[in-house]
Structure formats: C-alpha cells, structure tokens
Tab-separated table of C-alpha atoms in Angstrom:
chain	number	residue	atom	x	y	z
A	1022	MET	CA	-165.316	91.683	9.780
A	1023	PRO	CA	-163.683	94.752	8.162
A	1024	ALA	CA	-160.022	95.251	8.929
A	1025	GLN	CA	-159.301	97.938	11.486
A	1026	LYS	CA	-157.345	100.936	10.306
A	1027	ARG	CA	-154.009	101.524	11.973
A	1028	THR	CA	-153.697	104.933	13.514
A	1029	SER	CA	-150.533	107.041	13.402
A	1030	THR	CA	-150.025	106.177	17.063
A	1031	ASP	CA	-150.139	102.465	16.286
A	1032	MET	CA	-147.594	102.914	13.522
A	1033	LEU	CA	-145.130	104.860	15.640
A	1034	ASP	CA	-141.898	102.945	16.039
A	1035	PRO	CA	-141.350	102.610	19.809
A	1036	ALA	CA	-137.610	102.099	19.368
A	1037	ILE	CA	-136.978	105.810	18.842
A	1038	ALA	CA	-138.199	108.234	21.490
A	1039	THR	CA	-139.542	111.496	20.139
A	1040	GLY	CA	-141.022	114.706	21.437
A	1041	PRO	CA	-139.742	117.385	23.790
A	1042	ASP	CA	-139.041	114.892	26.583
A	1043	LYS	CA	-137.427	112.261	24.397
A	1044	GLU	CA	-134.355	111.991	26.653
A	1045	ASN	CA	-136.511	110.942	29.625
A	1046	GLN	CA	-138.886	108.595	27.836
A	1047	THR	CA	-138.617	104.859	28.230
A	1048	VAL	CA	-137.103	103.479	25.079
A	1049	VAL	CA	-138.282	100.077	23.934
A	1050	LYS	CA	-135.547	97.723	22.853
A	1051	ALA	CA	-135.435	97.362	19.089
A	1052	ALA	CA	-136.008	93.905	17.684
A	1053	LEU	CA	-132.852	92.594	16.064
A	1054	PRO	CA	-132.683	90.460	12.946
A	1055	SER	CA	-132.504	86.736	13.594
A	1056	GLY	CA	-128.989	85.503	14.210
A	1057	ASN	CA	-127.748	88.989	15.149
A	1058	THR	CA	-126.343	89.660	18.610
A	1059	GLN	CA	-127.037	93.001	20.233
A	1060	LYS	CA	-123.958	95.188	20.173
A	1061	SER	CA	-122.446	96.578	23.345
A	1062	CYS	CA	-122.301	100.271	24.192
A	1063	ASP	CA	-118.592	100.424	23.317
A	1064	GLU	CA	-119.241	98.772	19.950
A	1065	ILE	CA	-121.936	101.319	19.146
A	1066	ARG	CA	-119.647	104.164	20.252
A	1067	GLN	CA	-116.930	102.888	17.933
A	1068	GLU	CA	-119.417	102.467	15.095
A	1069	ILE	CA	-120.654	106.036	15.556
A	1070	ARG	CA	-117.105	107.407	15.429
A	1071	GLN	CA	-116.288	105.389	12.313
A	1072	PHE	CA	-119.501	106.521	10.653
A	1073	ILE	CA	-118.826	110.211	11.364
A	1074	ALA	CA	-115.195	109.817	10.272
A	1075	SER	CA	-116.378	108.309	6.978
A	1076	GLY	CA	-117.869	111.672	6.042
A	1077	GLN	CA	-121.327	110.308	5.310
A	1078	MET	CA	-122.812	112.582	7.981
A	1079	SER	CA	-121.561	115.238	10.336
A	1080	ALA	CA	-122.059	114.767	14.072
A	1081	ASN	CA	-124.974	117.217	14.030
A	1082	GLU	CA	-126.613	115.483	11.067
A	1083	PHE	CA	-126.276	112.113	12.770
A	1084	GLN	CA	-127.877	113.457	15.953
A	1085	ARG	CA	-130.848	114.643	13.918
A	1086	ALA	CA	-131.010	111.354	12.032
A	1087	ILE	CA	-131.381	109.326	15.236
A	1088	ASP	CA	-133.439	112.047	16.947
A	1089	VAL	CA	-131.332	112.732	20.050
A	1090	SER	CA	-130.074	115.901	21.692
A	1091	PRO	CA	-126.418	117.041	21.546
A	1092	ARG	CA	-126.167	116.513	25.317
A	1093	SER	CA	-127.335	112.895	25.116
A	1094	TYR	CA	-124.948	112.278	22.208
A	1095	SER	CA	-121.966	113.862	23.992
A	1096	GLU	CA	-122.591	112.079	27.279
A	1097	PHE	CA	-122.910	108.686	25.594
A	1098	LEU	CA	-119.679	109.063	23.600
A	1099	SER	CA	-117.753	110.198	26.671
A	1100	GLN	CA	-118.736	107.100	28.653
A	1101	GLU	CA	-117.151	103.652	28.669
A	1102	GLY	CA	-118.199	100.059	29.156
A	1103	VAL	CA	-121.842	99.420	30.002
A	1104	LYS	CA	-122.466	103.041	30.934
A	1105	GLY	CA	-125.039	104.548	28.606
A	1106	ALA	CA	-127.064	101.375	28.085
A	1107	ARG	CA	-130.241	103.295	28.898
A	1108	SER	CA	-129.297	106.268	26.754
A	1109	ALA	CA	-131.561	107.215	23.863
A	1110	THR	CA	-128.399	107.667	21.790
A	1111	TYR	CA	-127.425	104.031	22.331
A	1112	ARG	CA	-130.878	102.649	21.557
A	1113	ASN	CA	-131.523	104.849	18.546
A	1114	ALA	CA	-128.027	104.414	17.103
A	1115	LEU	CA	-128.352	100.646	17.553
A	1116	LYS	CA	-131.556	100.671	15.529
A	1117	PHE	CA	-130.009	103.020	12.958
A	1118	PHE	CA	-127.021	100.766	12.292
A	1119	ASN	CA	-129.074	97.560	12.410
A	1120	GLY	CA	-131.290	99.042	9.718
A	1121	ARG	CA	-128.359	99.680	7.399
A	1122	SER	CA	-127.594	97.004	4.833
A	1123	GLY	CA	-124.312	98.398	3.621
A	1124	GLY	CA	-122.108	96.419	5.972
A	1125	PRO	CA	-119.274	97.939	7.974
A	1126	VAL	CA	-118.744	101.659	7.642
A	1127	MET	CA	-115.571	102.502	5.754
A	1128	PRO	CA	-114.006	105.953	5.359
A	1129	LEU	CA	-114.815	107.482	1.993
A	1130	ALA	CA	-111.124	107.759	1.188
A	1131	GLU	CA	-110.869	103.960	1.347
A	1132	THR	CA	-113.896	103.318	-0.845
A	1133	GLN	CA	-113.284	105.956	-3.538
A	1134	PRO	CA	-109.948	105.558	-5.351
A	1135	ALA	CA	-108.419	108.745	-6.670
A	1136	ALA	CA	-109.223	109.438	-10.306
A	1137	THR	CA	-106.354	109.784	-12.771
A	1138	ALA	CA	-106.306	111.382	-16.190
A	1139	VAL	CA	-106.473	109.064	-19.197
A	1140	GLY	CA	-102.990	108.023	-20.244
A	1141	SER	CA	-101.340	109.567	-17.199
A	1142	VAL	CA	-99.008	107.596	-15.001
A	1143	PRO	CA	-100.239	107.290	-11.400
A	1144	LYS	CA	-97.970	109.016	-8.940
A	1145	ARG	CA	-95.993	106.759	-6.688
A	1146	ALA	CA	-96.811	107.054	-3.030
A	1147	LYS	CA	-94.242	108.968	-1.053
A	1148	LYS	CA	-92.366	106.946	1.502
A	1149	ASN	CA	-91.233	107.804	4.996
A	1150	GLN	CA	-93.786	110.587	5.381
A	1151	PRO	CA	-96.171	109.520	8.153
A	1152	ALA	CA	-99.166	111.703	8.913
A	1153	SER	CA	-98.559	114.250	11.628
A	1154	PRO	CA	-99.803	112.947	15.009
A	1155	ALA	CA	-101.016	116.478	15.774
A	1156	ALA	CA	-103.392	116.513	12.812
A	1157	VAL	CA	-105.936	114.084	14.279
A	1158	ASP	CA	-109.543	115.016	13.527
A	1159	LEU	CA	-111.279	115.217	16.907
A	1160	SER	CA	-114.419	116.965	15.683
A	1161	ASP	CA	-116.503	113.813	16.142
A	1162	VAL	CA	-115.569	113.549	19.839
A	1163	GLN	CA	-117.739	115.749	22.012
A	1164	LEU	CA	-117.532	116.227	25.774
A	1165	VAL	CA	-120.116	117.557	28.185
A	1166	GLY	CA	-119.345	121.266	28.529
A	1167	ASP	CA	-117.827	121.660	25.056
A	1168	GLU	CA	-120.382	124.259	24.065
A	1169	ASP	CA	-119.389	126.776	26.741
A	1170	GLY	CA	-115.839	125.784	27.679
A	1171	SER	CA	-116.821	124.115	30.948
A	1172	VAL	CA	-115.539	120.564	30.460
A	1173	GLN	CA	-114.726	119.014	33.827
A	1174	VAL	CA	-111.001	118.393	34.283
A	1175	PHE	CA	-109.663	115.243	35.936
A	1176	GLU	CA	-105.886	115.665	35.635
A	1177	THR	CA	-103.359	117.829	37.454
A	1178	CYS	CA	-101.110	120.411	35.852
A	1179	ASP	CA	-98.043	118.208	36.307
A	1180	VAL	CA	-99.723	115.306	34.513
A	1181	VAL	CA	-100.782	117.527	31.616
A	1182	ARG	CA	-97.255	118.945	31.363
A	1183	ARG	CA	-95.832	115.426	31.101
A	1184	LYS	CA	-98.327	114.591	28.375
A	1185	ILE	CA	-97.464	117.738	26.438
A	1186	ARG	CA	-93.718	117.055	26.573
A	1187	ALA	CA	-94.209	113.444	25.491
A	1188	HIS	CA	-96.481	114.564	22.654
A	1189	LEU	CA	-94.022	117.183	21.417
A	1190	ARG	CA	-91.321	114.512	21.145
A	1191	LYS	CA	-93.340	112.673	18.501
A	1192	THR	CA	-92.225	112.905	14.895
A	1193	GLY	CA	-93.957	115.684	13.006
A	1194	VAL	CA	-95.405	117.430	16.056
A	1195	THR	CA	-94.498	121.070	16.593
A	1196	GLN	CA	-95.388	123.393	19.441
A	1197	ALA	CA	-97.299	125.713	17.114
A	1198	GLY	CA	-99.201	122.797	15.605
A	1199	PHE	CA	-100.106	121.396	19.005
A	1200	MET	CA	-101.304	124.800	20.211
A	1201	ARG	CA	-103.606	125.095	17.198
A	1202	GLU	CA	-105.019	121.597	17.640
A	1203	ALA	CA	-105.514	122.007	21.396
A	1204	ALA	CA	-107.334	125.317	20.938
A	1205	LYS	CA	-109.496	123.779	18.215
A	1206	ALA	CA	-110.399	120.848	20.481
A	1207	ALA	CA	-111.196	122.981	23.538
A	1208	TYR	CA	-112.849	125.894	21.763
A	1209	PRO	CA	-114.608	124.455	18.672
A	1210	ALA	CA	-116.153	127.829	17.842
A	1211	GLY	CA	-112.681	129.354	17.510
A	1212	THR	CA	-113.222	131.791	20.369
A	1213	LYS	CA	-109.716	131.421	21.808
A	1214	ARG	CA	-106.153	130.853	20.710
A	1215	LEU	CA	-103.218	129.743	22.802
A	1216	ASN	CA	-100.405	132.213	23.320
A	1217	ALA	CA	-96.839	130.985	22.810
A	1218	ASN	CA	-95.576	132.926	25.839
A	1219	SER	CA	-98.312	131.508	28.074
A	1220	PHE	CA	-97.574	128.046	26.713
A	1221	GLY	CA	-93.889	128.368	27.583
A	1222	GLU	CA	-94.661	129.731	31.046
A	1223	PHE	CA	-97.009	126.841	31.759
A	1224	LEU	CA	-94.341	124.273	30.873
A	1225	LYS	CA	-91.844	125.977	33.201
A	1226	LYS	CA	-94.114	125.736	36.238
A	1227	LYS	CA	-93.985	122.891	38.732
A	1228	GLY	CA	-96.657	121.529	41.010
A	1229	PRO	CA	-100.041	119.839	40.592
A	1230	THR	CA	-101.953	123.145	40.695
A	1231	ALA	CA	-99.409	125.499	39.112
A	1232	GLY	CA	-100.987	126.974	35.988
A	1233	SER	CA	-104.449	125.506	36.548
A	1234	SER	CA	-106.294	128.754	35.825
A	1235	GLY	CA	-104.772	129.285	32.381
A	1236	ALA	CA	-106.182	128.401	28.970
A	1237	VAL	CA	-103.123	126.274	28.145
A	1238	PHE	CA	-103.914	123.784	30.913
A	1239	TYR	CA	-107.623	123.557	30.079
A	1240	ALA	CA	-107.168	123.311	26.309
A	1241	SER	CA	-104.388	120.736	26.596
A	1242	TYR	CA	-106.470	118.590	28.934
A	1243	VAL	CA	-109.464	118.656	26.586
A	1244	TYR	CA	-107.232	117.766	23.623
A	1245	PHE	CA	-105.675	114.754	25.350
A	1246	GLU	CA	-109.039	113.616	26.722
A	1247	LYS	CA	-110.618	113.686	23.265
A	1248	LEU	CA	-107.568	111.946	21.827
A	1249	ARG	CA	-107.876	109.219	24.476
A	1250	ILE	CA	-111.534	108.676	23.606
A	1251	LYS	CA	-110.800	108.783	19.864
A	1252	ASN	CA	-108.152	106.077	20.253
A	1253	GLY	CA	-110.356	103.983	22.543
A	1254	LYS	CA	-107.838	103.964	25.393
A	1255	PRO	CA	-108.988	103.301	28.984
A	1256	LYS	CA	-108.516	105.669	31.905
A	1257	ASP	CA	-105.406	105.008	33.972
A	1258	ALA	CA	-105.350	104.502	37.753
A	1259	PHE	CA	-104.365	108.118	38.465
A	1260	ARG	CA	-107.259	109.425	36.395
A	1261	LEU	CA	-109.748	107.167	38.185
A	1262	GLU	CA	-108.439	108.353	41.557
A	1263	MET	CA	-108.811	111.972	40.436
A	1264	GLU	CA	-112.462	111.321	39.623
A	1265	LYS	CA	-113.002	110.014	43.156
A	1266	LEU	CA	-111.214	112.919	44.841
A	1267	TRP	CA	-112.644	115.595	42.538
A	1268	PRO	CA	-116.173	114.376	41.656
A	1269	ASN	CA	-117.068	117.798	40.235
A	1270	GLY	CA	-113.792	118.227	38.403
A	1271	PHE	CA	-110.405	119.640	39.347
A	1272	GLU	CA	-110.604	123.224	40.640
A	1273	LEU	CA	-109.098	125.496	38.005
A	1274	GLU	CA	-109.048	128.386	40.474
A	1275	ASN	CA	-107.307	126.238	43.063
A	1276	ALA	CA	-106.900	127.464	46.626
A	1277	ALA	CA	-103.350	126.148	46.668
A	1278	ASN	CA	-102.350	128.897	44.227
A	1279	GLY	CA	-103.276	131.680	46.645
A	1280	ARG	CA	-102.903	132.636	50.273
A	1281	MET	CA	-104.390	130.469	53.000
A	1282	TRP	CA	-105.184	131.092	56.636
A	1283	CYS	CA	-103.473	128.634	58.952
A	1284	GLY	CA	-103.840	127.960	62.634
A	1285	PRO	CA	-100.950	128.088	65.103
A	1286	ASN	CA	-98.207	125.631	64.204
A	1287	GLN	CA	-100.065	124.573	61.055
A	1288	ARG	CA	-98.396	124.244	57.706
A	1289	PRO	CA	-100.271	123.725	54.418
A	1290	TRP	CA	-99.074	121.266	51.811
A	1291	VAL	CA	-100.454	119.979	48.523
A	1292	ASP	CA	-100.534	116.305	47.551
A	1293	ILE	CA	-100.009	114.930	44.041
A	1294	TYR	CA	-103.739	115.183	43.343
A	1295	GLY	CA	-103.850	118.919	44.077
A	1296	LYS	CA	-105.587	118.551	47.438
A	1297	VAL	CA	-104.551	120.935	50.234
A	1298	HIS	CA	-103.735	119.489	53.659
A	1299	PHE	CA	-102.559	121.000	56.935
A	1300	SER	CA	-99.989	119.466	59.240
C-alpha cells in the first residue's frame, strides 16, 4: 500500500497556537524530552527575563519568535506562581526553551571576554565602584497598560513616598537619576518627563491620596513595580490588601482630594488604603 502523504495540516505543530485567534485557542502541551521535568510558570518567567537580558533577542523579537501577542506576553510576565499556566506565552516559551540545546542562558557580557590589544596590559578592575541601583534595565518587564500609560496602581501615595525616600538613600542614586529611570519605566516611548518641582512637591505631601493625580506618583509606582518583578520579589501584605479593596486599581483622581457632600453630623475620613468613610 503506498504511503499516505502528510498534509500541511498534519505537519502543524500543535504546541504553538497560530492565527488571528491564537490567544484563545487551546494549546496542546508540548512533549518534553525523556528525563526532563516540566518547568513551572515562575521558572519560565525567569528564563524569559534572563534570555532577554542576554541580548540575544529583544522583547518584541522574542514575542514574534514564540508567536504571541504583546498583551499575552505582558500579562504572563506580570503574574506570579501558577497563574498563567494556560497562557500561550507559557506554553510556547516552554517549547522554545526546551528546543534549545545551548544550556542555560547567560548574559553576553559573561560569555564574551573583552578583547585586548596584542602586548597591552589588561586594565585592573576598579574597586569600590558598585553599579548604580538606579541604572537597572527594566525594558524587558512589561505591564498591562504600558502602551498607553494606564497601568493599574495598587499602592497609596504614602507607600510610594516611603519607597522613593528609601531608594534615594541608596549609594549612587540621585534624585535626577531616579526621575529619569521612573519616567523611562512608566513612559517607554519617552512621551513624558518628571519635573523636579513636582517631584519635590509630591514628597512634601502627606496622606494616602495626596498627589495621586500627578505623574510623579504614577511613574514612581510603575518603576517600583517593574523593579519588584525584575528582582522576583513577592507582593507584601499591604499590596495584596490593596488589590482586594481596589480590584480595578487605585483611583488616581481620588474623591478624597476634592470636596464631598456630607449628611447632618457626618464627617468624612480616609483610611490608610485611601478609602473614604463617613462617621
């Protein structure tokens, strides 16, 4: 009996969803090599970040390589734990890395020693000059809403102020440097810059909602959120409570910053989470 020809449909790898509705298609689990244990979502997230940081591909190039949308990619990287297990980014990235035979991804700087001229004496490494904490490359960390400056916020102004002050106390961090890095993180297209006067005014304010409508608060939050994800740190208890109380994100145009109508013998007050109450 003559062998049947395999059609292009038969040869299509089911592990990578394609087409206009690829984000909603059921993705078949890729077969792993014998003896290999399937990696968790967090392991794949870390592997993606290391791969992008190595310079072998940009984030956009990697998205095209595994055939996923920027939204799917951003959502998966912003999640933690088992969240994202059904994401096309997780499945396709898992297959991508399992198909690589080069071993762990190492930054190019660690695999390519600097060339020296023949006969020249290599320069001795300078001591006591740690890299500036403000100069962290956050370009590989993307949040939902990055593209139009609508990232949901889950911290109060007071919390962000404390984080800013603690960050500015670090060796090598300057206010000007932090403002540049925060603006770069929050507005990747370079559409906005932070003003030194506005920055100073924000730090002087007090209260969970004071300064919530300004660019300093938003940009600083996005910077610290991306830094948290970059460093693989978990969310603290206050942050988790904020997500419960503000499921759609903290209100930047908060009612507590304006006038409110009160009934007889009522007095408004704001709790530490920025919620308005009447007593």
